[in-house]
Coordinates of C-alpha atoms and ligand atoms in Angstrom, one line a residue:
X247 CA 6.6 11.2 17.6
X248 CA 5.3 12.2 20.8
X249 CA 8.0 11.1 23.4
X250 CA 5.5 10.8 26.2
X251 CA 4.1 7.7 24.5
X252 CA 5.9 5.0 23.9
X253 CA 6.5 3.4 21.2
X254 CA 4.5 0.4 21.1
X255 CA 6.8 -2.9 21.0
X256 CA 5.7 -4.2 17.7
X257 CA 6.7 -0.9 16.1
X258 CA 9.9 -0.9 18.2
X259 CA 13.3 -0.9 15.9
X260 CA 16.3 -2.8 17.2
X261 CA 18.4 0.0 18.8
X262 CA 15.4 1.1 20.1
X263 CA 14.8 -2.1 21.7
X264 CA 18.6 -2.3 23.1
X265 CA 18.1 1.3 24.9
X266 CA 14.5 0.1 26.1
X267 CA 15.5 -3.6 27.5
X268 CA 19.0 -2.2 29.0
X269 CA 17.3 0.2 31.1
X270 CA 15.5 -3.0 32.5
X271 CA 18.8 -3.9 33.3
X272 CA 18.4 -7.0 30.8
X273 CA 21.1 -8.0 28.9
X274 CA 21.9 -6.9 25.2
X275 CA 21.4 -10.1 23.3
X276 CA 17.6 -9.9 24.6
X277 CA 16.3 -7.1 22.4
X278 CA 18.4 -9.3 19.5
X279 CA 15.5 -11.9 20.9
X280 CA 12.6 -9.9 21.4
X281 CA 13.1 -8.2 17.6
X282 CA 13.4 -11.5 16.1
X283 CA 10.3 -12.8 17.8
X284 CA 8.1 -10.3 16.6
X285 CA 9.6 -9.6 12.8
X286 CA 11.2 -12.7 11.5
X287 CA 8.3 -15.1 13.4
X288 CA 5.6 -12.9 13.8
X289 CA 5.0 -14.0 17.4
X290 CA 3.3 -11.0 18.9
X291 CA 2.3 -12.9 21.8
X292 CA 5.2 -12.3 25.1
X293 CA 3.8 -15.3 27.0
X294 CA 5.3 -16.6 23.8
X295 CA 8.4 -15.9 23.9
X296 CA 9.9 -18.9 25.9
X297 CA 13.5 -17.9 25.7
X298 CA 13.2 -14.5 27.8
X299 CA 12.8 -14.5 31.3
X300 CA 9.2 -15.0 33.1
X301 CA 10.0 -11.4 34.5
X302 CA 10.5 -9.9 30.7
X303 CA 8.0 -11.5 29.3
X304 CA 5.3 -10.2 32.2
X305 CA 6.7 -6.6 31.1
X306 CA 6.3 -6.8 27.6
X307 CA 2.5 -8.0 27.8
X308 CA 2.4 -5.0 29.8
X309 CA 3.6 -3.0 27.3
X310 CA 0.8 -4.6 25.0
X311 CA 2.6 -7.2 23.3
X312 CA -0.2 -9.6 24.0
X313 CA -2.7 -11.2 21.2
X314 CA -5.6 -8.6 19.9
X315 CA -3.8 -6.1 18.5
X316 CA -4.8 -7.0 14.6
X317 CA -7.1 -10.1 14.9
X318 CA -8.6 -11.4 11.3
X319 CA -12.2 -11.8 11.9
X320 CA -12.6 -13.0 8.3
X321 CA -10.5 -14.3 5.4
X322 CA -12.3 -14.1 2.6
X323 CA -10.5 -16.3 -0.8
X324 CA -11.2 -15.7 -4.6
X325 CA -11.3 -18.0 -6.9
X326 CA -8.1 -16.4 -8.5
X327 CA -6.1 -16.7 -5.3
X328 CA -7.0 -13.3 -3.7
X329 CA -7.1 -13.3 0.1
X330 CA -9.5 -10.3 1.6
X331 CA -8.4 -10.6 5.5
X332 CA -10.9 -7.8 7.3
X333 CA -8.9 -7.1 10.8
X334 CA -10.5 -5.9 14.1
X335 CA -8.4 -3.5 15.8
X336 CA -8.3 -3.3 20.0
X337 CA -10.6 -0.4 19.6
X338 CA -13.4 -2.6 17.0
X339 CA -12.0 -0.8 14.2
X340 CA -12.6 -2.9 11.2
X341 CA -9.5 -2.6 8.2
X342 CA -8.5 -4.9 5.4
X343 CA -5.6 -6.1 3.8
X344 CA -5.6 -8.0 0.9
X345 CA -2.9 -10.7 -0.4
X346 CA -2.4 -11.1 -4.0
X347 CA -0.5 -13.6 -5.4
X348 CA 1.3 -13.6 -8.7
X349 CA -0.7 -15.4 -11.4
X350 CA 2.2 -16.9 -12.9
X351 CA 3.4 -20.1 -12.2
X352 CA 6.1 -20.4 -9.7
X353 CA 9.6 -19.8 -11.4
X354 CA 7.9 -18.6 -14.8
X355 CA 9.7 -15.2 -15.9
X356 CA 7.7 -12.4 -14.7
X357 CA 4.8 -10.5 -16.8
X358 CA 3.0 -7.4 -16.3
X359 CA -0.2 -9.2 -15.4
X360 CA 2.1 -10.7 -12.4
X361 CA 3.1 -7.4 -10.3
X362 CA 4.5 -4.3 -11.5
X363 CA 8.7 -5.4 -11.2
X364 CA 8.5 -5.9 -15.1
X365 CA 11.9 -4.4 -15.1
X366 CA 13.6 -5.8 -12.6
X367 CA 16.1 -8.7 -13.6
X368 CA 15.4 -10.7 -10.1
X369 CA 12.4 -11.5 -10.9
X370 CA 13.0 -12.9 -14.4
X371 CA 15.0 -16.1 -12.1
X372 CA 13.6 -19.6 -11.3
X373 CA 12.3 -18.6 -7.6
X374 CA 10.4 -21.7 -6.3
X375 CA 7.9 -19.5 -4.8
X376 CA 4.7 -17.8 -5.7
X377 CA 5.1 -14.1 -5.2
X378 CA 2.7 -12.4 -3.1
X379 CA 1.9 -8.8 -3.0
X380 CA 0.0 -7.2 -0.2
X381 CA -1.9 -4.3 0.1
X382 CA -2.0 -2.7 3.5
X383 CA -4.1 0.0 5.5
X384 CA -2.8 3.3 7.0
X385 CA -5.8 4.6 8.1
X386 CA -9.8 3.9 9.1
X387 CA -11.4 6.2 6.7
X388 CA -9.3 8.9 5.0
X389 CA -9.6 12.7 5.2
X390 CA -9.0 13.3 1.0
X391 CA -12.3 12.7 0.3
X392 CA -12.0 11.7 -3.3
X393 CA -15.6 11.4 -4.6
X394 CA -15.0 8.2 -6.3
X395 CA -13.5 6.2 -3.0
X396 CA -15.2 3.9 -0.4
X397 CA -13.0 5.0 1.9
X398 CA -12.6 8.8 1.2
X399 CA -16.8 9.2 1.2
X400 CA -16.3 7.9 4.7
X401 CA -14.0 10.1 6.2
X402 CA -11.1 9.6 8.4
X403 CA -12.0 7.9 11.3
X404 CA -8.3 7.5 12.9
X405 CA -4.7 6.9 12.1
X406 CA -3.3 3.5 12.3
X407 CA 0.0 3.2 15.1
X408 CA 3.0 1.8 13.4
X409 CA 2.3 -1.3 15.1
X410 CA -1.2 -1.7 13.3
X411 CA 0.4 -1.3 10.2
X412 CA 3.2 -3.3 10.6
X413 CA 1.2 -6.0 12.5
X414 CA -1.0 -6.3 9.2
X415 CA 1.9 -7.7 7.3
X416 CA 2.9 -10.0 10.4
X417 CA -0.8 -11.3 9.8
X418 CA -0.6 -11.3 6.5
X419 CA 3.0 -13.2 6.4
X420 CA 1.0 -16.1 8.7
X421 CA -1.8 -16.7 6.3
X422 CA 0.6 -17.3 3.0
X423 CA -0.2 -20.9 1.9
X424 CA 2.5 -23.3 1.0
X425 CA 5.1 -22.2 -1.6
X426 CA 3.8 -18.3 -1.4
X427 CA 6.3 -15.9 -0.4
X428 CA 5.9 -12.3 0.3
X429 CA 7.8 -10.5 -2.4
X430 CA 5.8 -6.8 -2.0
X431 CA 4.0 -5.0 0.0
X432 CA 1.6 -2.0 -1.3
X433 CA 0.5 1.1 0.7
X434 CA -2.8 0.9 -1.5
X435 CA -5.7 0.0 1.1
X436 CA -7.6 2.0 3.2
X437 CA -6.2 5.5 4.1
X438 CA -3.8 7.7 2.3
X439 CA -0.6 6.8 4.2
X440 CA 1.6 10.1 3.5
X441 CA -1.3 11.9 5.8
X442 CA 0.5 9.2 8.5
X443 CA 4.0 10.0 7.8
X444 CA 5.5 9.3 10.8
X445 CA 3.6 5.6 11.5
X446 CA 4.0 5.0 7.5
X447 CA 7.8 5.9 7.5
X448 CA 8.2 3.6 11.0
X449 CA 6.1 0.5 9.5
X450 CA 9.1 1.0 6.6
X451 CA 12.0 0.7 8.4
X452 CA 10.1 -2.1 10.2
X453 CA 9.3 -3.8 7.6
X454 CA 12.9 -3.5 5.7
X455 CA 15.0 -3.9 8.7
X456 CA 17.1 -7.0 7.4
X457 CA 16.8 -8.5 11.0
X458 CA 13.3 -9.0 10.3
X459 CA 10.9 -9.3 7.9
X460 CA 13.8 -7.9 5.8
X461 CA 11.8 -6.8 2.6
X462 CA 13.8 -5.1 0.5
X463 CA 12.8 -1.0 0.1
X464 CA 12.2 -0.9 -3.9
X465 CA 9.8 -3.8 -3.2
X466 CA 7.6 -1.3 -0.8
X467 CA 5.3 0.7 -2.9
X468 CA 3.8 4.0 -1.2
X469 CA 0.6 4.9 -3.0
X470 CA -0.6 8.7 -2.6
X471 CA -3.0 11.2 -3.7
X472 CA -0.4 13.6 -3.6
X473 CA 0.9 15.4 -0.5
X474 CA 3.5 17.1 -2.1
X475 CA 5.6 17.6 1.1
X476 CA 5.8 13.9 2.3
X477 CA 6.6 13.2 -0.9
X478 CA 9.8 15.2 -0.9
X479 CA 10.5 13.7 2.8
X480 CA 9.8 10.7 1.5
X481 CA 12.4 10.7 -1.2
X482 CA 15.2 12.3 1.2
X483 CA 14.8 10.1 4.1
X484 CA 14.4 6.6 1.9
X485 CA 16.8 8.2 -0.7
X486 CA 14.1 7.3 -3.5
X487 CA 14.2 3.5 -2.5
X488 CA 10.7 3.4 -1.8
X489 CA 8.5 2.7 -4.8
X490 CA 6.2 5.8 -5.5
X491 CA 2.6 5.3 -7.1
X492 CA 0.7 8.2 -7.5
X493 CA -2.8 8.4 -7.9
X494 CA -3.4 11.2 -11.2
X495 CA -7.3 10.9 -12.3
X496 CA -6.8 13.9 -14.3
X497 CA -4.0 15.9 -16.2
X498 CA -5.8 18.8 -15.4
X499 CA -6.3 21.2 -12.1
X500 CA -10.1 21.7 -12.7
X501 CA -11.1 18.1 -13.4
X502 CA -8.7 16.9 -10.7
X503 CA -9.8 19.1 -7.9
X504 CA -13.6 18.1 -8.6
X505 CA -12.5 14.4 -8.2
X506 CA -9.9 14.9 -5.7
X507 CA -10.2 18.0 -3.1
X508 CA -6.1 17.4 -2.3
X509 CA -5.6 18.9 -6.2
X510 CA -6.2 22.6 -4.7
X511 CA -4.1 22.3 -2.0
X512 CA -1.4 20.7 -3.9
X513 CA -2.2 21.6 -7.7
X514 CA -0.4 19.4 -10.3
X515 CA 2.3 22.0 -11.2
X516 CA 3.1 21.4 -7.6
X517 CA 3.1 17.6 -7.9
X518 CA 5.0 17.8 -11.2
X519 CA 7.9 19.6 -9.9
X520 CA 8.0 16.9 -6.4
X521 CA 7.8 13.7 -8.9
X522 CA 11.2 15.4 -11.5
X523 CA 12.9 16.3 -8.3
X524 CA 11.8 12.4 -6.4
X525 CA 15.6 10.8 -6.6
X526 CA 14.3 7.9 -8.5
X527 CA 17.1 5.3 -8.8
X528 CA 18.7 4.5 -12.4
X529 CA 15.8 2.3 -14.1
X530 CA 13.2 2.6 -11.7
X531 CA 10.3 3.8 -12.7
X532 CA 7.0 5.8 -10.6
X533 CA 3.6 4.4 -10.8
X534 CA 1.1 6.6 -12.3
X535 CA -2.5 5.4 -11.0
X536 CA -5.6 6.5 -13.1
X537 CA -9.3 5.6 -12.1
X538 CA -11.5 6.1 -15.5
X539 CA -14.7 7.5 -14.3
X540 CA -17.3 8.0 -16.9
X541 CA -18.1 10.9 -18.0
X542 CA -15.4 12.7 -15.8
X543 CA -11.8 11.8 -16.8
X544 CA -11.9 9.2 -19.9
X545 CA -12.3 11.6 -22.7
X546 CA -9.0 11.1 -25.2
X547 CA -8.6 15.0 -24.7
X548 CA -7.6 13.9 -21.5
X549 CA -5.3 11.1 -22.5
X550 CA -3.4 13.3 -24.4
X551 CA -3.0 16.2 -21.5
X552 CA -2.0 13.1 -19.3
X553 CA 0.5 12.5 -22.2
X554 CA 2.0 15.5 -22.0
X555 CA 1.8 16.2 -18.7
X556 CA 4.1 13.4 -17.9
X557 CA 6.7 13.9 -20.6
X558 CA 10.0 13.4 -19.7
X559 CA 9.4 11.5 -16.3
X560 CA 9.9 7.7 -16.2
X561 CA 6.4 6.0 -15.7
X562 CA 4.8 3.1 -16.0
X563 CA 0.9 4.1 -16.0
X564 CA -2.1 1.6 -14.3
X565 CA -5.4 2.4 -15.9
X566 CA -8.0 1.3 -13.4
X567 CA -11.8 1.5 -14.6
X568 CA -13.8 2.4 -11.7
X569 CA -15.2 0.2 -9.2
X570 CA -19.0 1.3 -8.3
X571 CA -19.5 2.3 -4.9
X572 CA -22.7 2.3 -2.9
X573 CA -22.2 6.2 -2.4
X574 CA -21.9 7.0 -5.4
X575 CA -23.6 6.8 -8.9
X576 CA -20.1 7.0 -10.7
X577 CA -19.2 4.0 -12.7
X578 CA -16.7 2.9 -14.8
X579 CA -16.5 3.9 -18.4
X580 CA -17.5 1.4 -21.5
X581 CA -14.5 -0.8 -22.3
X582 CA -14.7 1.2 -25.9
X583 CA -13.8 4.7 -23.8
X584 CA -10.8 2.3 -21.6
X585 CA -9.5 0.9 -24.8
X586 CA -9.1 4.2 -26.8
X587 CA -7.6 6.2 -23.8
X588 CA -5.0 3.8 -23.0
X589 CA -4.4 3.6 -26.7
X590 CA -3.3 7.4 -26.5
X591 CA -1.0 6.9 -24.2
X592 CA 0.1 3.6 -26.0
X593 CA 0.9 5.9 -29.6
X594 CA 2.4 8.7 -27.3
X595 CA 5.2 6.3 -26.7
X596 CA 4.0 5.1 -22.5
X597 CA 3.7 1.4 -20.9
X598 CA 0.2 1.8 -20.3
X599 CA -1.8 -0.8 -18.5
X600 CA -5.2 -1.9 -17.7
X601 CA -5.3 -3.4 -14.4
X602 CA -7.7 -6.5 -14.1
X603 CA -9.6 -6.0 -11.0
X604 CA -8.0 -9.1 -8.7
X605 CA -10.3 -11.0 -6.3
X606 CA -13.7 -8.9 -7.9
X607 CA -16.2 -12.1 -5.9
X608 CA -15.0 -11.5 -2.6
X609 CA -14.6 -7.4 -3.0
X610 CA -10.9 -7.7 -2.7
X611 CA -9.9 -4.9 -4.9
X612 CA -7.4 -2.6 -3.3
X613 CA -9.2 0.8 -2.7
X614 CA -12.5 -0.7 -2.1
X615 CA -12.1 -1.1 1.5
X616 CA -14.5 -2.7 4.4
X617 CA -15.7 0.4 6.9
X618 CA -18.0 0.1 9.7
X619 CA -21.3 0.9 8.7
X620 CA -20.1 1.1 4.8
X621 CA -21.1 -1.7 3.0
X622 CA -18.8 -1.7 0.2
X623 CA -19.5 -2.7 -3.7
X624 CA -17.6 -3.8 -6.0
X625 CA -18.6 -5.1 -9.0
X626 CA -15.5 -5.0 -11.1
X627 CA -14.9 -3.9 -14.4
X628 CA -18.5 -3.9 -16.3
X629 CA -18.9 -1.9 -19.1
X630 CA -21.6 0.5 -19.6
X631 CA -22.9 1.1 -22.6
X632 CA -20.8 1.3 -25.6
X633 CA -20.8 5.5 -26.3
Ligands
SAH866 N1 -4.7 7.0 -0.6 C1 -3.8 6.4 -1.5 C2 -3.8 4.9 -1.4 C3 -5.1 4.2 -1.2 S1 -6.2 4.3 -2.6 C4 -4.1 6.9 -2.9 O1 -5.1 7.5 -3.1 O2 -3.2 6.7 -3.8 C5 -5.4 3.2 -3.7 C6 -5.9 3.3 -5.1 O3 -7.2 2.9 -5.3 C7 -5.8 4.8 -5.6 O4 -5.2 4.9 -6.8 C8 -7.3 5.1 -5.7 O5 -7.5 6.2 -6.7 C9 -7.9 3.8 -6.1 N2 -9.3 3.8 -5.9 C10 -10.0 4.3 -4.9 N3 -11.4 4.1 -5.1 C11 -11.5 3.4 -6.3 C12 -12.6 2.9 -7.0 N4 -13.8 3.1 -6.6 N5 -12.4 2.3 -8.2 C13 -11.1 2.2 -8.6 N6 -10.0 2.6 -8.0 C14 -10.2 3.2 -6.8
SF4_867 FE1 -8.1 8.6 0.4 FE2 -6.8 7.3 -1.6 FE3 -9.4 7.0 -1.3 FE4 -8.5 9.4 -2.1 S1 -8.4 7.4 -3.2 S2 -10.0 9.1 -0.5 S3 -6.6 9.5 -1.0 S4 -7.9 6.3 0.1

């Protein structure tokens, strides 16, 4: 981080609050305040804050905690429950984040259609809640430039601060309706979030800090295209608590480098050896991601390289058939071509999924994100014709 700018105060962590507010000469059980305004009730507003002191709470807007840092200009609702919230950013930068809720009843055991915790106990108990995932932004744009994303045709446009990322889920805790609870939270919208380490890891320890928010770590899914180096700083700083995704598309370096420039500078030997050596606690499982993309990556001679290739490491793989862009003539492959890849992978022994697009009428589906000037389009899952 660069120490001549300060960290902004909704990305501030408590210690770092108690060094800041003591050398205001305030007293300690003020940052204990200040932290539980902003995480636990989302008030990012100082004039707010009624128990500080009129002199505090004139700093602290100073400092920028005042209202417009992440302002929804629309919620947009599916008739399955999906929330698409498009945020403007102090600088008119538009981002989304979208809230998912489980679509099982409240207290009903867990399925796979539900979230992706399929083997985790807790969620197999009688919660009264509805569990909501959401799917946040690191980025405007991204710089990976994967052929088949809204967001990567774009290009990177700017990071997101810490605070813009953590301020999403502040947002996104304020619009849960009643009896929704946020259970998850997925680095899966715009932006590949390991190309903002520092801000991603920050919004992390925000985000998990049991004084706040107090998500717990396995429930905080990272999704990446691959940056084999943040992956391994990743895994040593969080210990392998964090949830990994990756995003494959391909079980081979020439059909993965012409979807996804990142594959030459990080080639899958490369990403192979970073996943066996992630420190994956006992039971835990990594996310493989897979867009099918006709004609590119949905041949069964790919399946079974992707079955091979991920022998031995404990996965749980998401096929996801390709959501049209407007920049693109790639499309999603017949539901024939779907079916028989993920029954490959089925026979070779893996929990292999389709994901169901969520929120398809209000273009809520995570990696189909809003950009200035981008229309985006997303149609879903439509077959082409049966090859
Ligand atoms: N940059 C990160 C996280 C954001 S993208 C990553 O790439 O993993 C989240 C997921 O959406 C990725 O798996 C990505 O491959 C997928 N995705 C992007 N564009 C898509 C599209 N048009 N159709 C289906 N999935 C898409
Ligand atoms: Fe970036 Fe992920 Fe889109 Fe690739 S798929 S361009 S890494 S957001």
């Amino acid at each position: 981080m660069n120490p001549a700018a300060p960290t902004h105060p909704i990305a501030r962590l408590p210690e770092e609050w108690r060094t800041s507010l003591a050398a205001r000469g305030e007293r300690a059980f003020a940052a204990k305040q200040v932290f539980d305004w902003i995480q636990k009730r989302g008030v990012v507003d100082a004039a707010a804050m009624s128990n500080l002191s009129p002199k505090l709470r004139a700093a602290l807007a100073e400092e920028g905690l005042s209202p417009g840092l992440c302002v929804p200009e629309q919620v947009h609702r599916s008739s399955d429950g999906t929330r698409k919230i498009a945020v403007r950013l102090r600088d008119g930068a538009l981002i989304e984040t979208v809230l998912l809720p489980s679509l099982t009843a409240p207290g009903a055991p867990a399925n796979q259609e539900a979230d992706d915790d399929d083997d985790d106990a807790e969620q197999h108990g009688s919660s009264p809640h509805t569990r909501v995932t959401q799917c946040i932004s690191t980025q405007v744009g991204c710089a990976m430039g994967c052929i088949f994303c809204a967001s990567g045709v774009a290009g990177l446009k700017r990071q997101l601060g810490a605070e813009e990322i953590t301020a999403q889920v502040l947002l996104g805790r304020s619009l849960l309706d009643e009896g929704e609870a946020l259970r998850n939270v997925v680095y899966m919208g715009m932006g590949e979030p390991l190309h903002n380490y520092e801000a991603t890891a920050r919004s992390i320890r925000l985000l998990t800090h049991p004084d706040g928010i107090g998500l717990s770590t396995r429930r905080v899914t990272i999704s990446t295209s691959g940056l084999v180096p943040e992956i391994n700083r990743l895994g040593e700083e969080f210990k392998g608590q964090v949830a990994l995704a990756i995003s494959l598309h391909a079980a081979d370096d020439t059909t993965r480098s012409a979807l996804m420039p990142i594959n030459r500078r990080y080639p899958l030997a490369e990403l192979m050896k970073a996943l066996h050596a992630y420190p994956l606690p006992k039971r835990r499982r990594i996310t493989i991601e897979y867009t099918l993309v006709a004609g590119k990556n949905d041949d069964v001679a790919e399946a079974k390289k992707v079955a091979r290739l991920l022998r031995g490491l404990p996965v749980k793989i998401n096929l996801i058939p390709m959501n049209p862009i407007d920049a693109s003539t790639l499309g999603p492959p017949s539901f024939g071509r779907v079916g028989a890849f993920q029954q490959v992978l089925i026979d070779a022994g893996y929990s292999c999924f389709v994901r169901k697009q969520r929120g398809d009428d209000v273009s809520a589906a995570c990696g189909q994100l809003v950009l200035i000037g981008a229309k985006p389009k997303v149609k879903g899952f439509r077959p082409a014709q049966e090859s």
